Tab-separated table of C-alpha atoms and ligand atoms in Angstrom:
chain	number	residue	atom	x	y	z
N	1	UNK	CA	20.459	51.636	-26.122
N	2	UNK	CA	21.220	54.911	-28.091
N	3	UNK	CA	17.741	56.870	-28.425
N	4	UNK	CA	15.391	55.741	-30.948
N	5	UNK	CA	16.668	57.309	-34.669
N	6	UNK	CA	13.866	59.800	-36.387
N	7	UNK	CA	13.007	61.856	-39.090
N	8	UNK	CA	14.606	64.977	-37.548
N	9	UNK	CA	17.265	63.295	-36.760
N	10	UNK	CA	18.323	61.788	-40.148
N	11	UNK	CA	18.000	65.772	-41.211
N	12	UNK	CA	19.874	66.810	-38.425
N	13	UNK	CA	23.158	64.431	-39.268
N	14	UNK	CA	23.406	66.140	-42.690
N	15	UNK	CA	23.770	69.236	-40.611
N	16	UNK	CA	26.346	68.181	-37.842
N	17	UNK	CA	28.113	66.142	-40.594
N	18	UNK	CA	27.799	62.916	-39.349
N	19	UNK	CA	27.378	59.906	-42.012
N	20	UNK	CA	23.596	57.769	-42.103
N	21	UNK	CA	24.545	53.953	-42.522
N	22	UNK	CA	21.688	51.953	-44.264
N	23	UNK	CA	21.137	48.825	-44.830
N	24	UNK	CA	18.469	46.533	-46.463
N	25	UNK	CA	16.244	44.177	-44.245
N	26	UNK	CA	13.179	42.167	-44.799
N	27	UNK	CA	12.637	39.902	-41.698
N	28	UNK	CA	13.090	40.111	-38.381
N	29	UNK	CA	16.314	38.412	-37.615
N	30	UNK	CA	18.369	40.575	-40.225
N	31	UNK	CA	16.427	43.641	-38.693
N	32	UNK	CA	17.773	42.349	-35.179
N	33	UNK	CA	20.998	42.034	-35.521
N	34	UNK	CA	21.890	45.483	-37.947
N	35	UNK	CA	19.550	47.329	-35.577
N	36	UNK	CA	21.927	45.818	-32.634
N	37	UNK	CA	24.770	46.418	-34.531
N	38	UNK	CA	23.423	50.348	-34.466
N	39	UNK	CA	22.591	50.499	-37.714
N	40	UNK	CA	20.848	54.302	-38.269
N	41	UNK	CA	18.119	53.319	-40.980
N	42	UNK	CA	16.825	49.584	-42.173
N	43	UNK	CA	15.423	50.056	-45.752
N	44	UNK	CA	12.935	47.330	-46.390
N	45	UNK	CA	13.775	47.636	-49.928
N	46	UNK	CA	12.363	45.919	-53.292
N	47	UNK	CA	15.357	44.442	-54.204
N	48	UNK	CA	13.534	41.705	-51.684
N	49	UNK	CA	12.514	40.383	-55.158
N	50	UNK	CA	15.828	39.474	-55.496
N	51	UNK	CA	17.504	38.477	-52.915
N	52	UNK	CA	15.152	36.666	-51.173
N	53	UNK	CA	12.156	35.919	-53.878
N	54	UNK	CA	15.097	34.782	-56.519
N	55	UNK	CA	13.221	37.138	-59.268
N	56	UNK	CA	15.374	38.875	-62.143
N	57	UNK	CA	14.109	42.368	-61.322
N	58	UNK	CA	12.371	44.120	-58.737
N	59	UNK	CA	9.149	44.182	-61.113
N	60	UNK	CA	7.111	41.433	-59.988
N	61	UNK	CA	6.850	42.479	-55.813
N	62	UNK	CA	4.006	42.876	-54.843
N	63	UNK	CA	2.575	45.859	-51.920
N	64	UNK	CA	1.340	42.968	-49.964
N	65	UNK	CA	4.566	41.041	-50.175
N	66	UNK	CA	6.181	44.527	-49.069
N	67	UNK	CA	4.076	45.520	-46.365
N	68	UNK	CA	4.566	41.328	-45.224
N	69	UNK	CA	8.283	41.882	-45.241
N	70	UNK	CA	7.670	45.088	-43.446
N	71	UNK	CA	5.697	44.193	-40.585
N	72	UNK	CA	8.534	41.422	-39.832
N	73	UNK	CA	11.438	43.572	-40.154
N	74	UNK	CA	9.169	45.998	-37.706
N	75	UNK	CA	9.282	43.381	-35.119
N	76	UNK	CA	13.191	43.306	-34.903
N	77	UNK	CA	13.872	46.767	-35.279
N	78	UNK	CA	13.922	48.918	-31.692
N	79	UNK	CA	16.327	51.886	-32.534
N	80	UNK	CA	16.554	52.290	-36.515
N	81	UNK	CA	14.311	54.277	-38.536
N	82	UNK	CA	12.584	51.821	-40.600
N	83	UNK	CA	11.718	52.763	-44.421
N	84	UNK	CA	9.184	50.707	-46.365
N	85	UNK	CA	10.265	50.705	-50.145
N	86	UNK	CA	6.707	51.451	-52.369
N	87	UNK	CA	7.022	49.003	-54.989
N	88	UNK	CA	6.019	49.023	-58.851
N	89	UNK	CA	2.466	49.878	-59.453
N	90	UNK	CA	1.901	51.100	-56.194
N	91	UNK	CA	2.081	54.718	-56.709
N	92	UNK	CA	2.629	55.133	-60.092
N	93	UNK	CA	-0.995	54.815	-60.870
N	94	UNK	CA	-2.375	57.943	-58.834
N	95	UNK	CA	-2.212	60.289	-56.336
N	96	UNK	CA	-4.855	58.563	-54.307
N	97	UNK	CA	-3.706	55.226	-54.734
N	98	UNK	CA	-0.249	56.096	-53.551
N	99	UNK	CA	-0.964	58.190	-50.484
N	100	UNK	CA	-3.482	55.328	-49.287
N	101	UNK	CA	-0.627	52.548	-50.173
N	102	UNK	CA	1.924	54.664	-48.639
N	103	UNK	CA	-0.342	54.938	-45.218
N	104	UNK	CA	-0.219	50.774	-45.537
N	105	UNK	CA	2.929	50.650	-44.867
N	106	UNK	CA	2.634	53.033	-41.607
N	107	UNK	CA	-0.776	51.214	-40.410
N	108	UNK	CA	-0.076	47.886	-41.409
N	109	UNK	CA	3.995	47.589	-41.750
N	110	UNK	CA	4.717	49.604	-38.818
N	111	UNK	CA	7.172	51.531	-41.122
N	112	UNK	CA	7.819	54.926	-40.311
N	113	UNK	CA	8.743	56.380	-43.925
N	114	UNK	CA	8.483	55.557	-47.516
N	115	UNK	CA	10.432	55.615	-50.519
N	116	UNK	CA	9.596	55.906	-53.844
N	117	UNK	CA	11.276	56.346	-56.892
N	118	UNK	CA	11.765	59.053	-59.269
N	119	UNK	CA	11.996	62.910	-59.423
N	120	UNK	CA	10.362	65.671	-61.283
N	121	UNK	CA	7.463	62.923	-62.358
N	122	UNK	CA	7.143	61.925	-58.788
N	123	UNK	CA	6.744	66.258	-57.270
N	124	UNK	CA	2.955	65.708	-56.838
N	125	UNK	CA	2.943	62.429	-55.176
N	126	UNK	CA	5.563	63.154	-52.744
N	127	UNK	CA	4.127	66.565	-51.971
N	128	UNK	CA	0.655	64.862	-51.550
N	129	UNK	CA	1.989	61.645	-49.038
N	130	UNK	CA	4.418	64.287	-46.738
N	131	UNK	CA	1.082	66.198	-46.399
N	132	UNK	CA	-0.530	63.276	-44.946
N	133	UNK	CA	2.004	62.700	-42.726
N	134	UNK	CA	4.008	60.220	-43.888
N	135	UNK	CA	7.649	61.080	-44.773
N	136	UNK	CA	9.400	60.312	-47.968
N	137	UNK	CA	12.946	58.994	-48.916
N	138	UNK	CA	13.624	59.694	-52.580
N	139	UNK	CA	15.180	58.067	-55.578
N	140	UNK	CA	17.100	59.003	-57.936
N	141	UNK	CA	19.465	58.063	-60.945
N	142	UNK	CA	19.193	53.945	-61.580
N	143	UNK	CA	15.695	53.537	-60.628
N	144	UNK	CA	15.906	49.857	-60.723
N	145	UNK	CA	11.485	49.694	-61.421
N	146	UNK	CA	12.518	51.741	-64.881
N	147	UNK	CA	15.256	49.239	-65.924
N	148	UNK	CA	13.426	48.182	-69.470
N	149	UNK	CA	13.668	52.319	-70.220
N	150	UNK	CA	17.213	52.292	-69.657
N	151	UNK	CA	18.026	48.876	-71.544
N	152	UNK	CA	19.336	47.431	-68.201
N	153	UNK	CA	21.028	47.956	-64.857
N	154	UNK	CA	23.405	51.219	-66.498
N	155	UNK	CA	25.450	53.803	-64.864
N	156	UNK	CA	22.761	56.782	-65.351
N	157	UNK	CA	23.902	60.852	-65.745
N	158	UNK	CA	27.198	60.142	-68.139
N	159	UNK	CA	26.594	62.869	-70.658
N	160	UNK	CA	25.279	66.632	-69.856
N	161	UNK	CA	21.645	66.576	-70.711
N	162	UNK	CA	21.262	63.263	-68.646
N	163	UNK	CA	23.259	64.936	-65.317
N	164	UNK	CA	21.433	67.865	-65.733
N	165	UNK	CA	17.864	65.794	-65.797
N	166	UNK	CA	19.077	64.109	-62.663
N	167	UNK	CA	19.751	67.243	-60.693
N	168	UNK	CA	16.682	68.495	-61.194
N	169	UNK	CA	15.030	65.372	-60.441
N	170	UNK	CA	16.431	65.318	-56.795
N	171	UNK	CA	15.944	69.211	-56.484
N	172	UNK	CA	11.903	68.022	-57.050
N	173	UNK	CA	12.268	65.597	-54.710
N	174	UNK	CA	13.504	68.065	-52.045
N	175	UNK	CA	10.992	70.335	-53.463
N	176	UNK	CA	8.318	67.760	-52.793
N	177	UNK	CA	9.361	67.589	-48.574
N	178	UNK	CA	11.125	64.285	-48.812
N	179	UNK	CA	13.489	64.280	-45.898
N	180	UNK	CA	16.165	62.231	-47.643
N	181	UNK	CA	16.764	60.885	-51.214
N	182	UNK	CA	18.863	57.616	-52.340
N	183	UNK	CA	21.385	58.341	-55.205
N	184	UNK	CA	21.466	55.547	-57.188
N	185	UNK	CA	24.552	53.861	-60.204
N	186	UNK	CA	25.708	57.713	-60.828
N	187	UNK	CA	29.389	59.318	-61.251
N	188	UNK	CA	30.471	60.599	-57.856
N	189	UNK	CA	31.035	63.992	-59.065
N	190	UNK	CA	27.751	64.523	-59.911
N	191	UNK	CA	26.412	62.602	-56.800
N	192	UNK	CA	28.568	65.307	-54.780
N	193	UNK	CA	27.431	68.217	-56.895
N	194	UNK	CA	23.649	66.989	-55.708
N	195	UNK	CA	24.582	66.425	-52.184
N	196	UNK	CA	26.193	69.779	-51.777
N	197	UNK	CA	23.201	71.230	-53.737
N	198	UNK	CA	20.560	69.350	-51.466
N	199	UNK	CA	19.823	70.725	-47.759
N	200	UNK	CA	18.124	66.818	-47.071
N	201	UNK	CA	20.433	63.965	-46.329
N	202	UNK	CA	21.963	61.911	-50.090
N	203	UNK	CA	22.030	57.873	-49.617
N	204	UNK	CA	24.484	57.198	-51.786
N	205	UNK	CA	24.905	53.637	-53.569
N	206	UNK	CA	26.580	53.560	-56.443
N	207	UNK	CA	27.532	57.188	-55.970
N	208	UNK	CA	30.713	57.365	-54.441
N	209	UNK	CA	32.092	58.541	-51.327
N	210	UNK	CA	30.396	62.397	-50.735
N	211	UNK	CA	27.154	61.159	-50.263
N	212	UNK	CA	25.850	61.879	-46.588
N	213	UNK	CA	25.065	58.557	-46.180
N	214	UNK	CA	25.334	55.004	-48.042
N	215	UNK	CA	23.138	52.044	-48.402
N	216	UNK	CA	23.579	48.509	-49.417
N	217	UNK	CA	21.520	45.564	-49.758
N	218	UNK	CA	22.664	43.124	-47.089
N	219	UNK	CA	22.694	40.126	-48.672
N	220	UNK	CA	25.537	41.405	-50.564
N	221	UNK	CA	27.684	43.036	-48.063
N	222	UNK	CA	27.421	39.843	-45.910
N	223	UNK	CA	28.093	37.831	-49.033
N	224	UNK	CA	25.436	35.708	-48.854
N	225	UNK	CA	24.045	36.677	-52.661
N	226	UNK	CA	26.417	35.605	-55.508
N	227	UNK	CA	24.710	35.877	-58.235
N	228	UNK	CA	26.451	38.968	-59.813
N	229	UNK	CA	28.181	41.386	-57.421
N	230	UNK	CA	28.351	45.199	-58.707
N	231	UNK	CA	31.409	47.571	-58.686
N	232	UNK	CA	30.034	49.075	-55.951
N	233	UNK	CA	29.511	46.178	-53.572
N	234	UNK	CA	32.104	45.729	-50.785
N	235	UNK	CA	31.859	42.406	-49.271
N	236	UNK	CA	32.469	42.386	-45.539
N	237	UNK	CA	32.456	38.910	-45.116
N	238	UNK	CA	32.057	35.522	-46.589
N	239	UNK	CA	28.484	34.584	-44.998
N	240	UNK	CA	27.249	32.160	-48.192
N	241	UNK	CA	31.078	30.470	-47.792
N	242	UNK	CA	30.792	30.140	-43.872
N	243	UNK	CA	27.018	28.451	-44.123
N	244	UNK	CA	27.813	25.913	-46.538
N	245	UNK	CA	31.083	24.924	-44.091
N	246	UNK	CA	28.205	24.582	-41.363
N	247	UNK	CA	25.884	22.606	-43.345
N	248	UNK	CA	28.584	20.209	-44.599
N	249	UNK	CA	29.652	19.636	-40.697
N	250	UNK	CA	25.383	19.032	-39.862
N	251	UNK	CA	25.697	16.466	-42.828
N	252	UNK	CA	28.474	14.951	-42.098
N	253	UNK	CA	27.880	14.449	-38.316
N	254	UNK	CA	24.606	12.960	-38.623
N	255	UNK	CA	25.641	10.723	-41.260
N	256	UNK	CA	28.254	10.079	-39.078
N	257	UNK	CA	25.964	9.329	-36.160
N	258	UNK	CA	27.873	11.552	-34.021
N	259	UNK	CA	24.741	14.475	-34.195
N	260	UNK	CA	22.860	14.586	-31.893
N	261	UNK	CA	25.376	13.615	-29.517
N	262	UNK	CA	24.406	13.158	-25.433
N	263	UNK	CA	24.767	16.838	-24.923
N	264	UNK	CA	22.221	17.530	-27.200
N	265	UNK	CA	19.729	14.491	-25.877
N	266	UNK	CA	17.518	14.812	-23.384
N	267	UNK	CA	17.165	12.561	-20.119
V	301	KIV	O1	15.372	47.975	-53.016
V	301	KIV	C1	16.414	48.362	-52.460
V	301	KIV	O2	17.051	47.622	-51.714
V	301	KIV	C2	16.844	49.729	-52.718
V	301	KIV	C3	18.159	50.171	-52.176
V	301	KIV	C4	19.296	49.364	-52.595
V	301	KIV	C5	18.393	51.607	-52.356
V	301	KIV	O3	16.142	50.452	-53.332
């Protein structure tokens, strides 16, 4: 097994040039097999509400259902850094309420980072978790928890003024001592003006190719969620297509009669 993935280390790519894969997980199969596959970080992410909770938006998760889906992706995971997403309402509220809710998802998750979303808004709470220890991945760009302020799931930074906010949103996040930041549904230009602005690591998704690193959500990569596939979604593979030939076989064998078959009996 390569050596275990850390904080440092994520830093230290950005340095030597070499590009972070992330991906999403929320259990502990999926966290097995991308950590196996050498996968460098597994983002427990919020978007849990919709791949696997079937919600419209990432609003409704709860911290308990995130530091649940934490803990199991913890138990799969050996070499990745693991990154517990802080969902709505969970630091918004106050300082104090988010650095204890952040420390959850280290005592109780087993997570060894946090991210949270937003920039210059968020310089105090970041500043105040990394002091506790804990270390922060930014946001920036398409916060998907702010979705009702931007009337929907919208390329952000298009004109000046809104590039300009952005920029100095993720210069407050490096500000604040997060070690990384995600770069959300914004033009690659302006995702590789931040990036070569930055000294932490950009996750890029959404954001083009310059980005020191790029997430996805898994579900959609392995092609197992249909329901609307972004631009910026490659699908490796046909996962959802491949299942439903599997299940048809199961249902057709043991209506058949030929499942289980002697092999499969015991004596
Ligand atoms: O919730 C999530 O999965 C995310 C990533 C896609 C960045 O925030």
């Amino acid at each position: 097994m390569a050596e275990k993935v850390t904080v440092p280390e994520i830093v230290k790519m950005k340095q030597a040039g070499r590009k972070i894969a992330v991906l999403t997980a929320y259990d502990y199969c999926f966290a097995r097999i991308l950590d196996d596959a050498g996968i460098d970080i597994l983002l427990v992410g919020d978007s849990v509400g919709s791949v696997i909770q079937g919600r419209d938006s990432t609003l409704p998760v709860t911290l308990e259902e995130m530091i649940y889906h934490t803990r199991a992706a913890a138990r799969g995971r050996k070499r990745a850094l693991l990154v517990g997403d802080m969902p709505f309402l969970s630091y918004q509220v106050s300082v104090e309420e988010a650095k204890r809710n952040a420390g959850r998802f280290l005592s109780e998750g087993g997570a060894e980072a946090v991210k949270i979303e937003g920039g210059e808004p968020m310089l105090k709470t970041i500043e105040a978790i990394v002091e506790m220890g804990v270390p922060v991945m930014g946001h920036v760009g398409l916060t998907p928890q702010s979705i009702h302020r931007f009337g929907g799931y919208k390329v952000q930074g298009k004109n000046k003024e809104a590039r300009e906010r952005i920029v100095r949103d993720a210069l407050a996040v490096e500000e604040g001592g997060a070690f990384s930041i995600v770069l959300e549904g914004i033009p690659l230009d302006l995702a590789e003006e931040i990036t070569k602005r930055l000294s932490i690591p950009t996750i890029g998704i959404g954001a083009g190719m310059h980005c020191d690193g790029q997430v996805l959500v898994v579900h959609d990569m392995l092609g197992l969620f249909d329901m609307y596939t972004p631009k910026f979604v490659k699908r490796y593979v046909d996962l959802k297509g491949i299942m439903g030939d599997a299940v048809k076989r199961f249902i057709a064998e043991v209506r058949e009669g030929s499942f289980p078959d002697d092999e499969h009996s015991f004596h």
